[in-house]
Every structure is written in C-alpha cells, then in structure tokens.
XYZ file of C-alpha atoms in Angstrom:
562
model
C 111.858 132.959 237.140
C 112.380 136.607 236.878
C 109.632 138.693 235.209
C 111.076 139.433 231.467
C 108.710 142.336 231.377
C 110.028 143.777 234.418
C 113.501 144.980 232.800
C 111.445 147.890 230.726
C 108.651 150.592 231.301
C 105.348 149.624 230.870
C 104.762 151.608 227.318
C 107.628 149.926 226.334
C 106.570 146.684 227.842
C 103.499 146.711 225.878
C 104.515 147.359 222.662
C 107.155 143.732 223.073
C 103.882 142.190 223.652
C 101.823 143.109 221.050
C 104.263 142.492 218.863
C 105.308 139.140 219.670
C 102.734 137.284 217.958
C 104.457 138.824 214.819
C 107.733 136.773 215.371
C 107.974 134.438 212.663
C 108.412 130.356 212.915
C 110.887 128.044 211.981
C 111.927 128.677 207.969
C 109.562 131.801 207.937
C 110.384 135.548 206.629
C 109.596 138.257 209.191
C 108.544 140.175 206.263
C 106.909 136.948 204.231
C 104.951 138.274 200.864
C 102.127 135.462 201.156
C 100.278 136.520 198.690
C 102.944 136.986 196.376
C 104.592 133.196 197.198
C 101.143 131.842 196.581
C 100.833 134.094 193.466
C 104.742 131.972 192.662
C 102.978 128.868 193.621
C 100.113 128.911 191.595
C 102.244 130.259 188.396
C 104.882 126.564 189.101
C 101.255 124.539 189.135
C 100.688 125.860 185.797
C 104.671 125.216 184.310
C 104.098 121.563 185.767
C 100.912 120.830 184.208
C 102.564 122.464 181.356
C 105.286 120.425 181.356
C 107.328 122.872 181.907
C 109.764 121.699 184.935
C 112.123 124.130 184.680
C 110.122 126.856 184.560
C 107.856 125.610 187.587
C 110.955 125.132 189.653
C 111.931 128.402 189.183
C 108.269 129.793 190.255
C 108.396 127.687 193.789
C 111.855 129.331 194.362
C 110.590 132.198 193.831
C 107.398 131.367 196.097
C 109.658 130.276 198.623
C 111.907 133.223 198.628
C 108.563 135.357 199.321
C 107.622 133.174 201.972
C 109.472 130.295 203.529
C 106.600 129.299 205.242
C 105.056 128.092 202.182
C 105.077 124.737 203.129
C 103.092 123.433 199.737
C 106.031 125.140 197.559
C 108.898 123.178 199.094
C 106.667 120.029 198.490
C 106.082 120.965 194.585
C 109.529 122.185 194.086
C 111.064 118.445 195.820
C 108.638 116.750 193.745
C 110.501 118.451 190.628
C 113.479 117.618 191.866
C 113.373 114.389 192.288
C 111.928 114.057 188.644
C 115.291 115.829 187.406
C 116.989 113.187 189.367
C 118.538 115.824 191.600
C 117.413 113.728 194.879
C 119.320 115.242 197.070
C 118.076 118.734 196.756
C 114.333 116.777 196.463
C 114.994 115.516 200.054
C 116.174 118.485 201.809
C 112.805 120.552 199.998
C 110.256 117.507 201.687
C 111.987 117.321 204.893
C 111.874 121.565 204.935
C 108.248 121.033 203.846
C 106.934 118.950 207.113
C 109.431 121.109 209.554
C 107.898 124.427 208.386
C 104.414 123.329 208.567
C 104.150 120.211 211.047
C 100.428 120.420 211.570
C 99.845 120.096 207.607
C 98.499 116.677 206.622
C 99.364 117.268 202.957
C 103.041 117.820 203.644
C 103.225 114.184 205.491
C 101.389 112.861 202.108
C 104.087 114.668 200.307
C 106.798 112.721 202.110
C 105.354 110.149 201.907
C 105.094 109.878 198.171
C 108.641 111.096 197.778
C 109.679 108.028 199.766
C 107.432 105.924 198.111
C 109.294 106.775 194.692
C 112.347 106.736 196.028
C 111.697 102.765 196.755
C 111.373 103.409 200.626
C 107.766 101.830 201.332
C 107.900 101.172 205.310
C 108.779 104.774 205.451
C 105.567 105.938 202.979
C 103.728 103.943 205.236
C 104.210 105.938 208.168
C 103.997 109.210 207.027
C 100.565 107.928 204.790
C 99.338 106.663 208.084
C 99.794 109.761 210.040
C 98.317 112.204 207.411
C 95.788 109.826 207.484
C 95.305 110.260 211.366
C 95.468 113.866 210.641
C 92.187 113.365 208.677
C 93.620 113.878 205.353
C 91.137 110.943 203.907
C 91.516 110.949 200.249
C 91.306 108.366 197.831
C 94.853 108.473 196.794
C 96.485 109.012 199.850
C 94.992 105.280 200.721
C 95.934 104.177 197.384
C 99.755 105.202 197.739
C 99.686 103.589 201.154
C 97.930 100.872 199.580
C 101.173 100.333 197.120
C 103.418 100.729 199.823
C 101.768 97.630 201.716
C 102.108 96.060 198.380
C 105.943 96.544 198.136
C 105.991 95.266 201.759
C 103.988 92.350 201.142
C 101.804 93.353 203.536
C 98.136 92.145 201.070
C 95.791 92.221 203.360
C 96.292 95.754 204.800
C 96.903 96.380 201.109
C 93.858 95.600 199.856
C 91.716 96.849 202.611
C 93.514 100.515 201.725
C 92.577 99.990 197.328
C 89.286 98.771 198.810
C 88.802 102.264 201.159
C 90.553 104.302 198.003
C 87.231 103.051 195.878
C 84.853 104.143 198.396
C 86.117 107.256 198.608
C 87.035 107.440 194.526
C 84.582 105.150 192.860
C 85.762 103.932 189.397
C 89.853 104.248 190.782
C 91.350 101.468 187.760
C 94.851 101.914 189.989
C 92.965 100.993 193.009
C 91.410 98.033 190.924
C 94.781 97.029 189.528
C 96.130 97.359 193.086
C 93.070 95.377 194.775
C 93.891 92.459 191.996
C 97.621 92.440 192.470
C 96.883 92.371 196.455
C 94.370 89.580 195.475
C 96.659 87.496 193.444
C 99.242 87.349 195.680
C 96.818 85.848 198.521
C 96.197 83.247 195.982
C 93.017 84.414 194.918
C 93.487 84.811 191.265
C 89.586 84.823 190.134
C 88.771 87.475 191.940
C 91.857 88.994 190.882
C 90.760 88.903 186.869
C 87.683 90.669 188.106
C 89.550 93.523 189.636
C 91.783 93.559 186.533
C 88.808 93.338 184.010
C 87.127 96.776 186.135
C 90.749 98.241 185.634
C 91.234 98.030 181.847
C 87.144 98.932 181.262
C 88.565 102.390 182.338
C 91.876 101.935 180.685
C 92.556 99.299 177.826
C 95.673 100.561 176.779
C 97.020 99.224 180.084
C 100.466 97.033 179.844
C 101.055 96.554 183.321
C 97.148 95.378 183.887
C 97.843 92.851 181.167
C 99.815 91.299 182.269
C 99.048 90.941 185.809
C 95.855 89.640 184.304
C 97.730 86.948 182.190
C 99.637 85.800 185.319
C 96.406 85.278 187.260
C 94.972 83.134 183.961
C 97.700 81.582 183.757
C 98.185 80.387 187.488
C 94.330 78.731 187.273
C 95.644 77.088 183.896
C 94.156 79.311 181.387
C 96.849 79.159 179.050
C 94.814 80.607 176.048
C 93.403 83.662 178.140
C 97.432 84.604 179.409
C 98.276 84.527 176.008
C 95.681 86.683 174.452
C 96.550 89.272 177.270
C 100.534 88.986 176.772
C 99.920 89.329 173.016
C 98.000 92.694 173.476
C 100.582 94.004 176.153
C 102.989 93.454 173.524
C 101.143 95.259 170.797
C 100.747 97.969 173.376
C 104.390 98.087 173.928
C 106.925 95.441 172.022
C 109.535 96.234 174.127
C 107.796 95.331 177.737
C 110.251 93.036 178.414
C 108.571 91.347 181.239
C 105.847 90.182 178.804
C 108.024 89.462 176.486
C 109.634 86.744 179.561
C 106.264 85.763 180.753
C 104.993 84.959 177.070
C 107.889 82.681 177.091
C 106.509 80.646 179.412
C 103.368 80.406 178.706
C 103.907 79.524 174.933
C 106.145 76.523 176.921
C 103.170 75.627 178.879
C 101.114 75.655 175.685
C 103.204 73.398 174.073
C 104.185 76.018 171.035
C 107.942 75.108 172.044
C 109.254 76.917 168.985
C 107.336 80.387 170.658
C 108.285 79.918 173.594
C 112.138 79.530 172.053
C 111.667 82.854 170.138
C 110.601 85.132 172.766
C 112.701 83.748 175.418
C 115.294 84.488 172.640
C 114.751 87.872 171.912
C 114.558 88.543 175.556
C 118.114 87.374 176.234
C 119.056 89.740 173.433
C 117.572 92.204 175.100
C 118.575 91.215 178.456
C 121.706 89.081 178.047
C 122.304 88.844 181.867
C 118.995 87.186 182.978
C 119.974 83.696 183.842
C 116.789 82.480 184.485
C 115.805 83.297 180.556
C 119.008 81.163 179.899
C 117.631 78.529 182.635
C 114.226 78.656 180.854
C 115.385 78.421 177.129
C 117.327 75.683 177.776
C 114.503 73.577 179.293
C 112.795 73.748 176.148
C 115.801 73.052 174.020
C 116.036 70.008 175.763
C 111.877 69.330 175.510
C 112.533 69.160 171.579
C 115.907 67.098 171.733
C 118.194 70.161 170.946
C 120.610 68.817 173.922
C 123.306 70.910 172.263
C 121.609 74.092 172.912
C 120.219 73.201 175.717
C 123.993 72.544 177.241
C 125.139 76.053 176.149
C 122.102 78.361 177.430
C 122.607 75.977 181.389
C 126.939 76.031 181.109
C 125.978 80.155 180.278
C 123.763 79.871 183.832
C 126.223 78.635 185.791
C 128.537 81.211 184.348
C 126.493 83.887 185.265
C 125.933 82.550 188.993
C 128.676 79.674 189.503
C 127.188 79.793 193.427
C 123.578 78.352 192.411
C 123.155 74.772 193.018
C 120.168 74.521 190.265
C 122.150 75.920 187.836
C 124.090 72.913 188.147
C 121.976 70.613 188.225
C 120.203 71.987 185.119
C 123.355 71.615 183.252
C 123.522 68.171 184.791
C 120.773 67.044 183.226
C 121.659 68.154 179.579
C 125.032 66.247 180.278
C 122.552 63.348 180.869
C 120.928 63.596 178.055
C 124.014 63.580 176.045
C 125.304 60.876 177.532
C 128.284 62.554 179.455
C 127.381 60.862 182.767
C 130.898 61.562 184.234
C 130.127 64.841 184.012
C 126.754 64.651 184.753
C 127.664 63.552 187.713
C 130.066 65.852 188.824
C 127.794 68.469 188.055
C 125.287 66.857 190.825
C 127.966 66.869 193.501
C 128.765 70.527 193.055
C 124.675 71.130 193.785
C 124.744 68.820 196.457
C 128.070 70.967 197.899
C 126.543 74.806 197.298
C 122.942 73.434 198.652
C 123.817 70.873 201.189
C 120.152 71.112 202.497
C 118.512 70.451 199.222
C 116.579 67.850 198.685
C 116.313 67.769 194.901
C 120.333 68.086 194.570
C 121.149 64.536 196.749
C 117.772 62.605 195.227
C 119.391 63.793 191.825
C 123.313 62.324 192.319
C 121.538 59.434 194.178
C 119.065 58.791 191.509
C 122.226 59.135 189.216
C 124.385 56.554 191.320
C 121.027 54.979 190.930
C 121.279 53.968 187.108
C 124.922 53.917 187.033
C 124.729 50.977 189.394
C 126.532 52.237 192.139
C 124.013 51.184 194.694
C 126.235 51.914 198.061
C 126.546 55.975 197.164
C 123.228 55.447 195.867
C 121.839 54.703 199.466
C 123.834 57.211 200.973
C 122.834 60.145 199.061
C 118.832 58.949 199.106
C 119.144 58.500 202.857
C 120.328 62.263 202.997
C 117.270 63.483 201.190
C 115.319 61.223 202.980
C 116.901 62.702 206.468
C 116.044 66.672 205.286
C 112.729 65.760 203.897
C 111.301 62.207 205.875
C 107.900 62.855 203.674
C 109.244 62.390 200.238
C 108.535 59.200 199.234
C 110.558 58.822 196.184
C 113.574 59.111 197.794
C 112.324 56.352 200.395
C 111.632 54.559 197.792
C 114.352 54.537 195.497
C 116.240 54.449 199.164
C 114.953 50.674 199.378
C 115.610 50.036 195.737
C 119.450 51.018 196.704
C 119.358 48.480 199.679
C 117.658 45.620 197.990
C 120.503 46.144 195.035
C 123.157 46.108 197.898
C 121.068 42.695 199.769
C 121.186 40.939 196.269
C 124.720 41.057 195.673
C 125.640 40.434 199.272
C 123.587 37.340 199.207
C 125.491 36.402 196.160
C 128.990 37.197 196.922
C 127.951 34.978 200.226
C 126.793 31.629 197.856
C 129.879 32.155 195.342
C 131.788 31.609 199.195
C 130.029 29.086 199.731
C 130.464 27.318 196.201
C 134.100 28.424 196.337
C 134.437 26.517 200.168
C 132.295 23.503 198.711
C 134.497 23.053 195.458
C 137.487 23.098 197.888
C 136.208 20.587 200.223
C 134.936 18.277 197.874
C 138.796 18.038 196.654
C 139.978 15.536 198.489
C 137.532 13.003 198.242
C 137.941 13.355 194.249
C 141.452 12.682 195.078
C 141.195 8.653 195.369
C 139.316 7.622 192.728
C 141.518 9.347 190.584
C 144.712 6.925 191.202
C 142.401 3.972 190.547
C 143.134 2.400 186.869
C 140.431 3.516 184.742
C 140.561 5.211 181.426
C 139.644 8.589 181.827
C 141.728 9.880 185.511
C 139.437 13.129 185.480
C 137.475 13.042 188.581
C 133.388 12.693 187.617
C 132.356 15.630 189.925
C 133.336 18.759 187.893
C 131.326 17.645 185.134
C 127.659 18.146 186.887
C 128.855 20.809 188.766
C 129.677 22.639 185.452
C 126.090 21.747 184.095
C 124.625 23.046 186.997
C 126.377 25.856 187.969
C 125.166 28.002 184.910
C 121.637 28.781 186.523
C 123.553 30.847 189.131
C 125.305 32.705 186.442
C 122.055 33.241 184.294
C 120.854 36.481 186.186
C 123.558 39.298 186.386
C 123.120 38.429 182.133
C 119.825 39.606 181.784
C 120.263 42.493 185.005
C 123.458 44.229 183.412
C 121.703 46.395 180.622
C 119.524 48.375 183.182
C 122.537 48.881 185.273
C 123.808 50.908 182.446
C 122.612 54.741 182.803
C 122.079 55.543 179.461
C 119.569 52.330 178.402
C 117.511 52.744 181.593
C 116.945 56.535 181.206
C 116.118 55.917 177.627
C 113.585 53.440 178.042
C 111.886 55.789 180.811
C 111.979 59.185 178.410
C 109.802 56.077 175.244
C 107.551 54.873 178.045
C 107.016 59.127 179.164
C 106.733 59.471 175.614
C 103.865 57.183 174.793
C 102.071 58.287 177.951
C 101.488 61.352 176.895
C 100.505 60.205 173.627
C 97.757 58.328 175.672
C 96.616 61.296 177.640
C 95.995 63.598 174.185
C 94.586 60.625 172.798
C 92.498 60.563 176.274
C 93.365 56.843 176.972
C 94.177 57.605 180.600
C 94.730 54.089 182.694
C 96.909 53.255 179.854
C 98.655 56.187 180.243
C 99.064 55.524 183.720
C 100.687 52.342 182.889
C 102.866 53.797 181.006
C 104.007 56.425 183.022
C 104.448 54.319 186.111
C 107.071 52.658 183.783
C 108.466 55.270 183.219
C 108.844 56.381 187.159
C 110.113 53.077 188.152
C 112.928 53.188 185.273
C 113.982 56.426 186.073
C 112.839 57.839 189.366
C 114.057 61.185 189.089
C 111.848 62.577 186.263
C 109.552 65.231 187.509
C 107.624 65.355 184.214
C 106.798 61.689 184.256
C 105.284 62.083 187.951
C 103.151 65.194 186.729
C 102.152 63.583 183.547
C 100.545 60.314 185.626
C 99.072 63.150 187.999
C 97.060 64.511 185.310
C 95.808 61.291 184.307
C 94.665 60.140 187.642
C 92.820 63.928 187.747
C 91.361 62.816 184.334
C 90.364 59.566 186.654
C 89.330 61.789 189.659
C 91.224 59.772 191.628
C 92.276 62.789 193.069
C 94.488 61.743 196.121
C 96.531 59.770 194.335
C 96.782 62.273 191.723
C 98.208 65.184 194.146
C 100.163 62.798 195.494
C 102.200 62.625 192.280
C 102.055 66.429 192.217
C 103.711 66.637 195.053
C 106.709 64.069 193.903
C 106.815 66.309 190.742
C 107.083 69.542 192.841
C 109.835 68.160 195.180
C 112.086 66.998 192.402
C 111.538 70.145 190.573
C 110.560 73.103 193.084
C 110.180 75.669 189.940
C 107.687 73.292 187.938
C 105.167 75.798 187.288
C 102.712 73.493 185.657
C 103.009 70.971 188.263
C 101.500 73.782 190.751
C 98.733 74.751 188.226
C 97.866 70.824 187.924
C 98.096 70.258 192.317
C 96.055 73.450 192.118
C 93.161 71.668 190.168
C 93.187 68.645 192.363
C 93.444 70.122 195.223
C 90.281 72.322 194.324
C 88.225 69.099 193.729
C 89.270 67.570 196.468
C 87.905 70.276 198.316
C 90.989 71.998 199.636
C 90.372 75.918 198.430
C 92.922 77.220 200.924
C 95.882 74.954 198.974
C 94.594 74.896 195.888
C 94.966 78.963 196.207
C 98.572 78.645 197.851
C 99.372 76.851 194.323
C 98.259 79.426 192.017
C 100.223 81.887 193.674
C 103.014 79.647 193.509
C 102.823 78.545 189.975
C 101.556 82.654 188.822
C 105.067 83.914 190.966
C 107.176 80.946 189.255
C 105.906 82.336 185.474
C 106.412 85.363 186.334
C 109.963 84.734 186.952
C 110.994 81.250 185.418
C 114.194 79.125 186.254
C-alpha cells in the first residue's frame, strides 16, 4: 500500500497527523461543546425528577445538539420518549445511544430496560448480560435482568439474579417481591410468603405484593390468610381488578358462595369479555342450585370462545342439571370434536351415555379415554361397568331365544292331547310356564329407574350432599361411605372424588386419599382445590417435590380460574 503521507511535504505531513486524533467518531460534532451538552444533560435530569418531561426532552436535545457523542443524553431523551408513547423516536435515541458509545456499559443497561418495557425480555436479557460482562454490577441492573428471566420463565436464573441484586442492594423489596414470585412459581410458596413478608416491611402499601402473597397462601390452603391480603389490596386500590378475580375464588374456596358471586360479578362489569370470570361465576351458580344462571354465564362462555371444548362441557353440565340431557349431550360431543385428545370431554359423553343407558356408546367413548390416558382408572372402570351392562342383556336376549325356541318346540306335543275329549281343550303347559316365567321378568323392573339419567345423578348429588355434612360434622368413614355412593352412582363427579379424598386425609390413609385426588384432577383439570388437597397428601406422604408441583398448580389455576 502506497504511503498516504508521501503525496505532501513533510510540514504539511505533520500537521495531518497531529491532527488526526481530532477527527470525530460515529454521531460526534467536530466542534462538540461537552461541557455545554453535559451542562443540557444535567438541566433534563432535573425536568425529569421534576416531572417535567417536556421540558427535560427539550434539555437532552439540546445536549445532543452540543455534542452527539453524548451517549447518556440519547439514553434519557429515549427513555422520555417512550413514556410519551412516541416509541419510535424512543428506539432510534437507544439504538443511537449504544452506536455512539459502544464501550459504555450503561448504554447496554439502557437498552436493555427500554426493551424490557417494551415487553421484549429475551432481548433485555442480552443486553443486561453484556453490561454485566462489561462490569457494570449494580443491584438493579441484576434486578431488571432478574424480571426479564421472570417474563421468560426462566426462575431459577431469576432468582439467582434478585438473590445477587440483594447482595449488592441489601433491603431491595422489588428484589424480594421478585425472589418470591421466582419462588412461587418453582412451587415453593413458603418461602415465597417470606420473601413477600421482607417486601411489604419496606413497603405496605404494596398491591401487587398482596396479592402475590395471597396466591402463595392460598396454593398451601390458607384460605383465611389470601383473603386478608386480597381484602387489603383492595382497600389499597378497589379497582385492581386482578384481586378483585382472585378474591373471587378464594371466597368460592371458602365456601362464602354469595362473595365469591359478588366480586366475580363486579369483575365481569368491569371486564365483560373475561370468559373465565363467566366460567367461574357460573360454577358457583350451580354450587347453590341457581342452574338458571349458571346456564347463562357458560352459553355467554361459549359465545365468547365457541372453539373451547370446556366451555362446552361447562354448559353441558348446567344442561344436566336442568334436566335437558338431549342437549347435554350434544354439548359433550362438540367437546369431544374441538378436543379430540381430551380425556375429560369422552369420560364426560361416556359417563353421560352412562346414565342414559346407552351402554354400547358408553363403552366406546370410555375406551377412548381409556386409550389417551391407560392410567385413569375411572374410565376403566366405568369402561367395565359399560361391558357388564352390554354382557347382561346379551345373556338375556340369548335365554328369551331360548324360551322363544322352547315354547315353539314344545307345540307339537301339546297338540294331541288337545283333540282328546276332555272338558277344558286348552293344553296344561302354558299355565306353569306363565307362573314361572315372571321371575325372569322381575329384574329389568327394579333396574329401569337407575337407567334413567336424571334419578341416578340425583341420588349421587343427596349421597355428595350428606358426605359433606359428615366431614364438617368430622364423621369421616361415614362420609366415605357416603361418598363412594355417590362415585359409583355417578362416576363423573369430580367433587364427590375430592370430597372422599379429604376424608381419607382426615384418616391418613394417605395413598388412597391422593389417589382420589388424582380422579378429581383428571375429570376436572382446573379444580384448584383438588391440587391444594393432593398437595397436603402428598406432603405427608413424604413427596415434597409433588406436593410443591401442586401448589403451583392450584396458586396459577386461582390466579386465573375457568
């Protein structure tokens, strides 16, 4: 390569090189005022923490304008951007930020908050992560990578970052509220409380803490404690919506029905699109016999989502309850065709073939579920039921043959004595075959009533009825009488199998006791109180990893009730 120095004199050589070093870089002003664009800077600081935006804007403009190399200026002024809503201006100022001053750590944190608010967390991640590298170590630059993990559900990493952002910032209540959200999530909802007890110490006026805190009570069964919480959030803030929901639920789970009605009331009022409020109101509706309302809040679900199999069956159920089986039924075969592969849609319709006596599509549908899930025993079960129904009438359709052939045979020989002289010509066999013949026809008398839907059902929802009478009155093998009643007559009822759960936990029979959880669970996948109960059992049975898988379960399933 040709020396470039070569084309001039050597006076005039020099002077190119010592002023090279005076070339600016990329976005900077040859003649940059950098002491005036910090002066700029430092006057937008003020207007921000002010709270005046307008005016701070104009100040980094004005910083930048003096010095485009200002790197911290197009950060503040992007920041204010994005905060007037203007986000594309915001984004070209952050991106400007990093390109004029690559080597800065703070202008990678700067990104990455921008994307973080911009609901971008994988990106915040990496540009926390390599301001981070850059030995930028500060307690909130781990605790806005520790939210990012968060909206990732990434837990671990998140909680190791809140964890690092204490060390570094001891007394942090977002890095406690972080750490307990993190914790919650992993199923560990005890040490979560802790985390959100150190948060509110620091800040008791905190909504959002509340109620994370009332989910974690309320996923290890302390129904009282959520409350309390929820009721405080909502004095904080009566329109926090999400406590208002979660409230809801917990009333339900308390068993103050008419509560639980009111807030999941007003927060259809206030959110008249939420079908899982609609989902959730009409579950108690039906708990206190209002079948009526109950039917109009599930037919509203399935208008709002018409593709969601559990809408359907939902509404199903109230058509059960009301005695519209035809359409009860229906209703179950448009689950089972949206959510072929569900196992609660096909035990339902064959549970509903079931008591309507229509053992051949009974069997098919409970082999189905039994073919998706081969551990779920009440399909199996009812799945013999089916076939034994279907063996019993083949056996007697086979002896009425058999009668029918015997009758026809035994014809003839009646024949003879019949044109001998006597007085009465009647042949004497029909007469003891009519006397006997009626113990044959004694059974389908007695069998028809239960192969009615409506009777059977009924008797199962008295005999769930008095069984939980038996468990408040803490008679608990009675109640386990009961309830297995109540299972046999109606298969398909997820509260029964829960309700006989907690009684065997009462028992600490624990084994068999999960194992009705887990019946309840399948035939209901969003029965948050069967996960709280499995939870228990589990724990005494000395399985802490699933009994912490359950919490989660049943705190995520409050949270957002179907």
């Amino acid at each position: 390569m040709p020396n470039f120095f070569a084309r001039f004199p050597a006076p005039i050589a020099l002077s190119i090189t010592m002023l090279w070093p005076a070339v600016p870089a990329y976005g900077q002003d040859a003649l940059a005022d950098k002491k005036g664009s910090q002066a700029a800077y430092q006057r937008g600081l003020r207007a921000d923490a002010a709270g005046r935006r307008d005016e701070a804007i104009a100040a980094y403009t004005a910083a930048i304008a003096a010095d485009g190399g200002n790197g911290a200026a197009w950060s503040a002024r992007a920041k204010d951007y994005l905060a007037a809503g203007e986000r594309d201006k915001a984004q070209a100022d952050i991106e400007q930020a990093v390109k004029v001053e690559p080597g800065r750590a703070e202008a990678y944190a700067a990104r990455a908050d921008y994307y973080a608010a911009i609901g971008e967390p994988a990106r915040a991640i990496q540009d926390y992560t390599t301001a981070i590298a850059m030995k930028l170590g500060r307690g909130e630059i781990y605790d806005g990578r520790g939210k990012a993990y968060l909206a990732t559900g990434q837990y671990q990493q998140a909680s190791a970052d809140f964890t690092q952002a204490l060390k570094l910032r001891a007394g942090d209540a977002e890095a406690y509220k972080g750490r307990g959200m993190a914790l919650a999530a992993m199923g560990q909802p005890r040490e979560a409380i802790d985390d959100f007890g150190l948060c509110l110490l620091r800040g008791p006026d905190d909504g959002q803490t509340l109620v994370e805190r009332a989910l974690a009570f309320a996923s290890i069964g302390d129904y009282p404690g959520a409350l309390q919480d929820l009721d405080a959030a909502l004095k904080l803030n009566e329109d926090d919506l999400r406590a208002l929901r979660v409230r809801g639920a917990v009333r339900e789970r308390l068993g103050k029905l008419e509560g639980a009605i009111a807030d999941y009331s007003e927060a259809i009022r206030r959110d008249p699109g939420d079908l899982r409020l609609y989902l959730a109101r009409g579950g108690v509706y039906a708990r206190t016999n209002q079948y009526k309302e109950s039917l109009q809040d599930r037919d509203r679900a399935v208008q709002l989502n018409p593709r969601d199999g559990d809408t359907y069956l939902a509404r199903a159920d109230s058509y059960r309850l009301l005695g519209e089986n035809d359409k009860a039924l229906a209703d179950f075969s448009a689950a089972v065709a949206l959510s072929p592969t569900s196992v609660p849609a096909w035990l339902a319709r064959g549970s509903a073939y079931f008591a309507a006596g229509s053992y051949k599509e009974a069997l098919s549908d409970l082999k189905r579920a039994s073919q998706l899930d081969p551990s779920d025993l009440n399909a199996r079960g009812l799945a013999a039921a089916a076939q034994s129904k279907l063996d019993e009438a083949a056996k007697r359709e086979e002896e009425r043959a058999k009668e029918a052939a015997r009758q026809q045979s035994a014809t003839p020989a009646a024949a003879a004595p019949a044109a001998l002289p006597q007085p009465q010509p009647q042949p004497p066999e029909p007469a003891p075959v009519a006397r006997r013949e009626p113990a044959p026809q004694a059974p389908p008398a007695p069998k028809a009533p239960p192969a009615a839907a409506s009777p059977a059902l009924a008797t199962a929802a008295e005999y769930h009825a008095r069984g939980r009478k038996m468990l408040q009155e803490g008679r608990f093998e009675e109640a386990v009488e009961d309830l297995a009643e109540a299972v046999k007559l109606n298969p398909a009822l997820p509260e029964a199998y829960n309700a006989r759960g907690f009684a065997y936990f009462r028992l600490k029979r624990y084994a068999t006791a999960i194992a009705d959880f887990d019946e309840a669970v399948k035939l209901n996948p969003a029965y948050a109180n069967a996960y709280t109960n499995r939870s228990a059992a589990r724990r005494a049975a000395g399985d802490k990893t699933g009994a912490s898988e359950d919490e989660a379960k049943a705190r995520a399933l409050l949270e957002n009730p179907k």
